[in-house]
Amino acid sequence: MRVLKIIAKAAVAFYEELFFHFVVGLAHMLCWLLVIPGPFALAGVYAIGQRAVRGKAVNWRLIWDTIKEFGPRSFLLFLIIVLGFAIVAVNIWFYNTPEVSPFPASVKVWTTPIFVIIGVLWTGVAFYAQAFLMELEDPKMLVVLRNSLFLTVLKPLNTLGFLLISALVTALSIALPVLLVVLPGFLSTLSLTAVRTLLADLTERAEAMDRDEESDDGGDQNGAGEIATAGEAAQ
């Protein structure tokens, strides 16, 4: 199964840089105690995962440079992701609270599933977004969100598999709190591996379709030439 292969590949890349993930993960956890530095530190965590996935060496200078370059955009992305989840949660609460909602109970039968689906889609976007932010040559925020949404919609089963594994790993880390230090490192490596692998699959499929279309066009042109030649011979 494609999802399991990607998870295994991510696990190997994560293990190869376990020391960096532990040290930076510890700093990342301490930064979240102050809230604002948290997303900045997350950029450093993703820097380790990005180098590991690409099979390149990691060093402290690279991590610090990545934090300076991507930290502000990581913070902005964090605010957007939180805002999206807040909108979904408020809507679910609103339509399911009779004391607040002016709509009849029958309305929530339709609105609740809709916002749950939107919440799942937004979770997929959140899973891919930071990886796209790191991977794109020109990481504009709208492009990051758009690409994340497209990948979620185009690869729904893969995305659900990644979200399920992420939830299981998070639950395991809560049960064994020492794992919380390296949890962001594993999730970042998984997200980066998923983005690179799934995009490669989509690109390969698109190129194959283009080649098939070119072959069909070439066949039509050859057929037309044969008909023309036959007509000239008859004359």
mmCIF file of C-alpha atoms in Angstrom:
data_model
loop_
_atom_site.group_PDB
_atom_site.id
_atom_site.type_symbol
_atom_site.label_atom_id
_atom_site.label_comp_id
_atom_site.label_asym_id
_atom_site.label_seq_id
_atom_site.Cartn_x
_atom_site.Cartn_y
_atom_site.Cartn_z
ATOM 1 C CA MET A 1 0.000 0.000 0.000
ATOM 2 C CA ARG A 2 1.305 3.418 -1.020
ATOM 3 C CA VAL A 3 0.626 5.026 2.362
ATOM 4 C CA LEU A 4 2.588 2.372 4.255
ATOM 5 C CA LYS A 5 5.564 2.739 1.910
ATOM 6 C CA ILE A 6 5.598 6.507 2.443
ATOM 7 C CA ILE A 7 5.347 6.060 6.221
ATOM 8 C CA ALA A 8 8.222 3.562 6.191
ATOM 9 C CA LYS A 9 10.342 5.918 4.072
ATOM 10 C CA ALA A 10 9.593 8.792 6.423
ATOM 11 C CA ALA A 11 10.421 6.661 9.482
ATOM 12 C CA VAL A 12 13.848 5.798 8.048
ATOM 13 C CA ALA A 13 14.610 9.447 7.236
ATOM 14 C CA PHE A 14 13.431 10.478 10.706
ATOM 15 C CA TYR A 15 15.602 7.888 12.440
ATOM 16 C CA GLU A 16 18.704 8.971 10.532
ATOM 17 C CA GLU A 17 18.476 12.456 12.088
ATOM 18 C CA LEU A 18 17.063 11.401 15.462
ATOM 19 C CA PHE A 19 19.663 13.353 17.452
ATOM 20 C CA PHE A 20 18.856 16.649 15.700
ATOM 21 C CA HIS A 21 15.133 15.947 16.032
ATOM 22 C CA PHE A 22 15.504 15.367 19.764
ATOM 23 C CA VAL A 23 17.532 18.509 20.470
ATOM 24 C CA VAL A 24 15.497 20.817 18.216
ATOM 25 C CA GLY A 25 12.277 19.132 19.351
ATOM 26 C CA LEU A 26 13.155 19.962 22.950
ATOM 27 C CA ALA A 27 13.794 23.593 22.001
ATOM 28 C CA HIS A 28 10.551 23.569 19.998
ATOM 29 C CA MET A 29 8.603 22.367 23.034
ATOM 30 C CA LEU A 30 10.120 25.059 25.248
ATOM 31 C CA CYS A 31 9.292 27.717 22.650
ATOM 32 C CA TRP A 32 5.620 26.722 22.704
ATOM 33 C CA LEU A 33 5.524 27.595 26.396
ATOM 34 C CA LEU A 34 5.867 31.194 25.216
ATOM 35 C CA VAL A 35 3.366 30.532 22.348
ATOM 36 C CA ILE A 36 4.678 33.060 19.806
ATOM 37 C CA PRO A 37 8.145 31.484 19.235
ATOM 38 C CA GLY A 38 6.534 28.058 18.677
ATOM 39 C CA PRO A 39 5.819 28.360 14.919
ATOM 40 C CA PHE A 40 9.266 29.886 14.408
ATOM 41 C CA ALA A 41 10.870 26.837 16.014
ATOM 42 C CA LEU A 42 8.641 24.579 13.912
ATOM 43 C CA ALA A 43 10.396 25.887 10.808
ATOM 44 C CA GLY A 44 13.645 24.552 12.278
ATOM 45 C CA VAL A 45 12.035 21.157 12.862
ATOM 46 C CA TYR A 46 10.904 21.040 9.235
ATOM 47 C CA ALA A 47 14.383 22.044 8.085
ATOM 48 C CA ILE A 48 15.761 18.835 9.609
ATOM 49 C CA GLY A 49 13.032 16.743 8.012
ATOM 50 C CA GLN A 50 13.538 18.390 4.641
ATOM 51 C CA ARG A 51 17.265 17.647 4.594
ATOM 52 C CA ALA A 52 16.694 14.100 5.832
ATOM 53 C CA VAL A 53 14.102 13.377 3.144
ATOM 54 C CA ARG A 54 16.469 14.697 0.488
ATOM 55 C CA GLY A 55 19.315 12.607 1.875
ATOM 56 C CA LYS A 56 21.451 15.644 2.734
ATOM 57 C CA ALA A 57 23.419 16.463 5.868
ATOM 58 C CA VAL A 58 22.007 18.647 8.644
ATOM 59 C CA ASN A 59 23.892 21.303 10.573
ATOM 60 C CA TRP A 60 23.029 23.915 13.164
ATOM 61 C CA ARG A 61 23.738 26.861 10.862
ATOM 62 C CA LEU A 62 21.216 25.530 8.343
ATOM 63 C CA ILE A 63 18.553 25.154 11.026
ATOM 64 C CA TRP A 64 19.071 28.696 12.273
ATOM 65 C CA ASP A 65 19.033 30.160 8.740
ATOM 66 C CA THR A 66 15.779 28.317 8.012
ATOM 67 C CA ILE A 67 14.176 29.681 11.172
ATOM 68 C CA LYS A 68 15.125 33.223 10.150
ATOM 69 C CA GLU A 69 13.859 32.733 6.586
ATOM 70 C CA PHE A 70 10.653 30.784 7.194
ATOM 71 C CA GLY A 71 9.815 31.678 10.804
ATOM 72 C CA PRO A 72 7.542 34.675 10.075
ATOM 73 C CA ARG A 73 5.665 32.803 7.345
ATOM 74 C CA SER A 74 5.329 29.774 9.628
ATOM 75 C CA PHE A 75 3.782 32.025 12.255
ATOM 76 C CA LEU A 76 1.336 33.478 9.704
ATOM 77 C CA LEU A 77 0.433 29.973 8.521
ATOM 78 C CA PHE A 78 -0.138 28.922 12.129
ATOM 79 C CA LEU A 79 -2.600 31.798 12.629
ATOM 80 C CA ILE A 80 -4.473 30.893 9.428
ATOM 81 C CA ILE A 81 -4.710 27.216 10.406
ATOM 82 C CA VAL A 82 -5.974 28.059 13.897
ATOM 83 C CA LEU A 83 -8.504 30.516 12.447
ATOM 84 C CA GLY A 84 -9.801 27.838 10.077
ATOM 85 C CA PHE A 85 -10.311 25.316 12.869
ATOM 86 C CA ALA A 86 -11.947 28.011 15.024
ATOM 87 C CA ILE A 87 -14.462 28.831 12.275
ATOM 88 C CA VAL A 88 -15.379 25.156 11.874
ATOM 89 C CA ALA A 89 -15.699 24.630 15.643
ATOM 90 C CA VAL A 90 -17.823 27.757 16.141
ATOM 91 C CA ASN A 91 -20.205 26.751 13.356
ATOM 92 C CA ILE A 92 -20.639 23.234 14.732
ATOM 93 C CA TRP A 93 -21.259 24.669 18.209
ATOM 94 C CA PHE A 94 -23.657 27.316 16.896
ATOM 95 C CA TYR A 95 -25.908 24.961 14.945
ATOM 96 C CA ASN A 96 -25.962 22.393 17.761
ATOM 97 C CA THR A 97 -26.823 24.827 20.566
ATOM 98 C CA PRO A 98 -30.603 25.413 20.643
ATOM 99 C CA GLU A 99 -30.246 28.303 23.116
ATOM 100 C CA VAL A 100 -28.149 30.223 20.571
ATOM 101 C CA SER A 101 -29.138 29.022 17.121
ATOM 102 C CA PRO A 102 -32.402 30.446 15.686
ATOM 103 C CA PHE A 103 -32.641 27.521 13.253
ATOM 104 C CA PRO A 104 -34.773 24.415 13.871
ATOM 105 C CA ALA A 105 -33.173 21.168 14.971
ATOM 106 C CA SER A 106 -33.627 19.707 11.497
ATOM 107 C CA VAL A 107 -31.049 22.154 10.125
ATOM 108 C CA LYS A 108 -28.201 20.722 12.192
ATOM 109 C CA VAL A 109 -28.793 17.338 10.564
ATOM 110 C CA TRP A 110 -27.394 18.896 7.396
ATOM 111 C CA THR A 111 -24.972 21.506 8.705
ATOM 112 C CA THR A 112 -23.100 19.288 11.180
ATOM 113 C CA PRO A 113 -21.917 16.701 8.605
ATOM 114 C CA ILE A 114 -21.000 19.501 6.206
ATOM 115 C CA PHE A 115 -18.785 21.263 8.743
ATOM 116 C CA VAL A 116 -17.299 17.957 9.901
ATOM 117 C CA ILE A 117 -16.266 17.263 6.296
ATOM 118 C CA ILE A 118 -14.876 20.800 6.022
ATOM 119 C CA GLY A 119 -12.958 20.172 9.250
ATOM 120 C CA VAL A 120 -11.443 16.977 7.862
ATOM 121 C CA LEU A 121 -10.461 18.784 4.652
ATOM 122 C CA TRP A 122 -8.904 21.587 6.676
ATOM 123 C CA THR A 123 -6.985 19.029 8.746
ATOM 124 C CA GLY A 124 -5.570 17.658 5.501
ATOM 125 C CA VAL A 125 -4.602 21.172 4.456
ATOM 126 C CA ALA A 126 -2.890 21.686 7.826
ATOM 127 C CA PHE A 127 -0.989 18.410 7.406
ATOM 128 C CA TYR A 128 0.493 19.416 4.036
ATOM 129 C CA ALA A 129 0.748 23.201 4.381
ATOM 130 C CA GLN A 130 4.042 23.592 6.242
ATOM 131 C CA ALA A 131 5.699 21.095 3.890
ATOM 132 C CA PHE A 132 4.547 23.111 0.868
ATOM 133 C CA LEU A 133 5.761 26.277 2.567
ATOM 134 C CA MET A 134 9.238 24.730 2.772
ATOM 135 C CA GLU A 135 9.263 23.048 -0.634
ATOM 136 C CA LEU A 136 7.921 25.752 -2.948
ATOM 137 C CA GLU A 137 10.454 28.030 -4.610
ATOM 138 C CA ASP A 138 8.130 31.011 -4.142
ATOM 139 C CA PRO A 139 6.027 30.068 -1.089
ATOM 140 C CA LYS A 140 3.153 32.537 -1.322
ATOM 141 C CA MET A 141 0.540 31.773 1.320
ATOM 142 C CA LEU A 142 -2.400 31.454 -1.073
ATOM 143 C CA VAL A 143 -0.403 29.056 -3.246
ATOM 144 C CA VAL A 144 0.570 27.011 -0.189
ATOM 145 C CA LEU A 145 -3.055 26.690 0.909
ATOM 146 C CA ARG A 146 -4.294 26.012 -2.619
ATOM 147 C CA ASN A 147 -1.752 23.263 -3.245
ATOM 148 C CA SER A 148 -2.475 21.711 0.139
ATOM 149 C CA LEU A 149 -6.205 21.649 -0.609
ATOM 150 C CA PHE A 150 -5.664 20.214 -4.091
ATOM 151 C CA LEU A 151 -3.457 17.425 -2.752
ATOM 152 C CA THR A 152 -6.024 16.650 -0.055
ATOM 153 C CA VAL A 153 -8.828 16.413 -2.626
ATOM 154 C CA LEU A 154 -6.818 14.574 -5.283
ATOM 155 C CA LYS A 155 -5.423 12.021 -2.804
ATOM 156 C CA PRO A 156 -8.225 11.631 -0.221
ATOM 157 C CA LEU A 157 -7.484 8.032 0.834
ATOM 158 C CA ASN A 158 -3.768 8.739 1.209
ATOM 159 C CA THR A 159 -4.539 11.862 3.202
ATOM 160 C CA LEU A 160 -6.921 9.997 5.514
ATOM 161 C CA GLY A 161 -4.239 7.358 6.026
ATOM 162 C CA PHE A 162 -1.661 9.986 6.979
ATOM 163 C CA LEU A 163 -4.093 11.711 9.341
ATOM 164 C CA LEU A 164 -4.947 8.401 10.985
ATOM 165 C CA ILE A 165 -1.278 7.538 11.508
ATOM 166 C CA SER A 166 -0.634 11.053 12.819
ATOM 167 C CA ALA A 167 -3.488 10.660 15.312
ATOM 168 C CA LEU A 168 -2.208 7.257 16.457
ATOM 169 C CA VAL A 169 1.353 8.521 16.870
ATOM 170 C CA THR A 170 0.075 11.575 18.771
ATOM 171 C CA ALA A 171 -1.998 9.355 21.089
ATOM 172 C CA LEU A 172 1.053 7.153 21.696
ATOM 173 C CA SER A 173 3.144 10.236 22.479
ATOM 174 C CA ILE A 174 0.552 11.436 24.994
ATOM 175 C CA ALA A 175 0.615 8.017 26.644
ATOM 176 C CA LEU A 176 4.436 8.142 26.686
ATOM 177 C CA PRO A 177 5.169 11.865 27.198
ATOM 178 C CA VAL A 178 8.891 11.499 26.445
ATOM 179 C CA LEU A 179 7.926 10.923 22.797
ATOM 180 C CA LEU A 180 6.314 14.366 22.625
ATOM 181 C CA VAL A 181 9.789 15.819 22.168
ATOM 182 C CA VAL A 182 10.336 14.041 18.844
ATOM 183 C CA LEU A 183 6.694 13.942 17.705
ATOM 184 C CA PRO A 184 6.953 17.165 15.614
ATOM 185 C CA GLY A 185 10.068 15.763 13.961
ATOM 186 C CA PHE A 186 8.316 12.599 12.853
ATOM 187 C CA LEU A 187 5.175 14.411 11.678
ATOM 188 C CA SER A 188 7.224 16.948 9.738
ATOM 189 C CA THR A 189 9.243 14.207 8.040
ATOM 190 C CA LEU A 190 6.042 12.312 7.216
ATOM 191 C CA SER A 191 4.412 15.426 5.761
ATOM 192 C CA LEU A 192 7.453 16.298 3.642
ATOM 193 C CA THR A 193 7.823 12.725 2.389
ATOM 194 C CA ALA A 194 4.119 12.579 1.530
ATOM 195 C CA VAL A 195 4.181 15.868 -0.380
ATOM 196 C CA ARG A 196 7.273 14.980 -2.396
ATOM 197 C CA THR A 197 6.091 11.445 -3.178
ATOM 198 C CA LEU A 198 2.482 12.271 -4.033
ATOM 199 C CA LEU A 199 3.488 15.228 -6.195
ATOM 200 C CA ALA A 200 5.956 13.010 -8.043
ATOM 201 C CA ASP A 201 3.141 10.508 -8.685
ATOM 202 C CA LEU A 202 0.793 13.221 -9.960
ATOM 203 C CA THR A 203 3.510 14.713 -12.176
ATOM 204 C CA GLU A 204 4.367 11.313 -13.622
ATOM 205 C CA ARG A 205 0.709 10.617 -14.348
ATOM 206 C CA ALA A 206 0.243 14.002 -16.030
ATOM 207 C CA GLU A 207 3.337 13.468 -18.198
ATOM 208 C CA ALA A 208 2.081 10.012 -19.206
ATOM 209 C CA MET A 209 -1.271 11.523 -20.225
ATOM 210 C CA ASP A 210 0.527 14.186 -22.276
ATOM 211 C CA ARG A 211 2.573 11.522 -24.049
ATOM 212 C CA ASP A 212 -0.595 9.542 -24.825
ATOM 213 C CA GLU A 213 -2.278 12.640 -26.249
ATOM 214 C CA GLU A 214 0.772 13.395 -28.413
ATOM 215 C CA SER A 215 0.754 9.802 -29.664
ATOM 216 C CA ASP A 216 -2.944 10.061 -30.518
ATOM 217 C CA ASP A 217 -2.403 13.357 -32.335
ATOM 218 C CA GLY A 218 0.488 11.861 -34.289
ATOM 219 C CA GLY A 219 -1.636 8.877 -35.256
ATOM 220 C CA ASP A 220 -4.444 11.125 -36.497
ATOM 221 C CA GLN A 221 -2.032 13.135 -38.604
ATOM 222 C CA ASN A 222 -0.527 10.011 -40.141
ATOM 223 C CA GLY A 223 -3.996 8.693 -40.892
ATOM 224 C CA ALA A 224 -4.954 11.938 -42.581
ATOM 225 C CA GLY A 225 -1.810 11.794 -44.696
ATOM 226 C CA GLU A 226 -2.600 8.261 -45.802
ATOM 227 C CA ILE A 227 -6.138 9.260 -46.830
ATOM 228 C CA ALA A 228 -4.841 12.225 -48.794
ATOM 229 C CA THR A 229 -2.308 10.047 -50.596
ATOM 230 C CA ALA A 230 -4.937 7.487 -51.462
ATOM 231 C CA GLY A 231 -7.187 10.225 -52.860
ATOM 232 C CA GLU A 232 -4.411 11.562 -55.065
ATOM 233 C CA ALA A 233 -3.690 8.075 -56.361
ATOM 234 C CA ALA A 234 -7.363 7.604 -57.312
ATOM 235 C CA GLN A 235 -7.283 10.830 -59.276
#
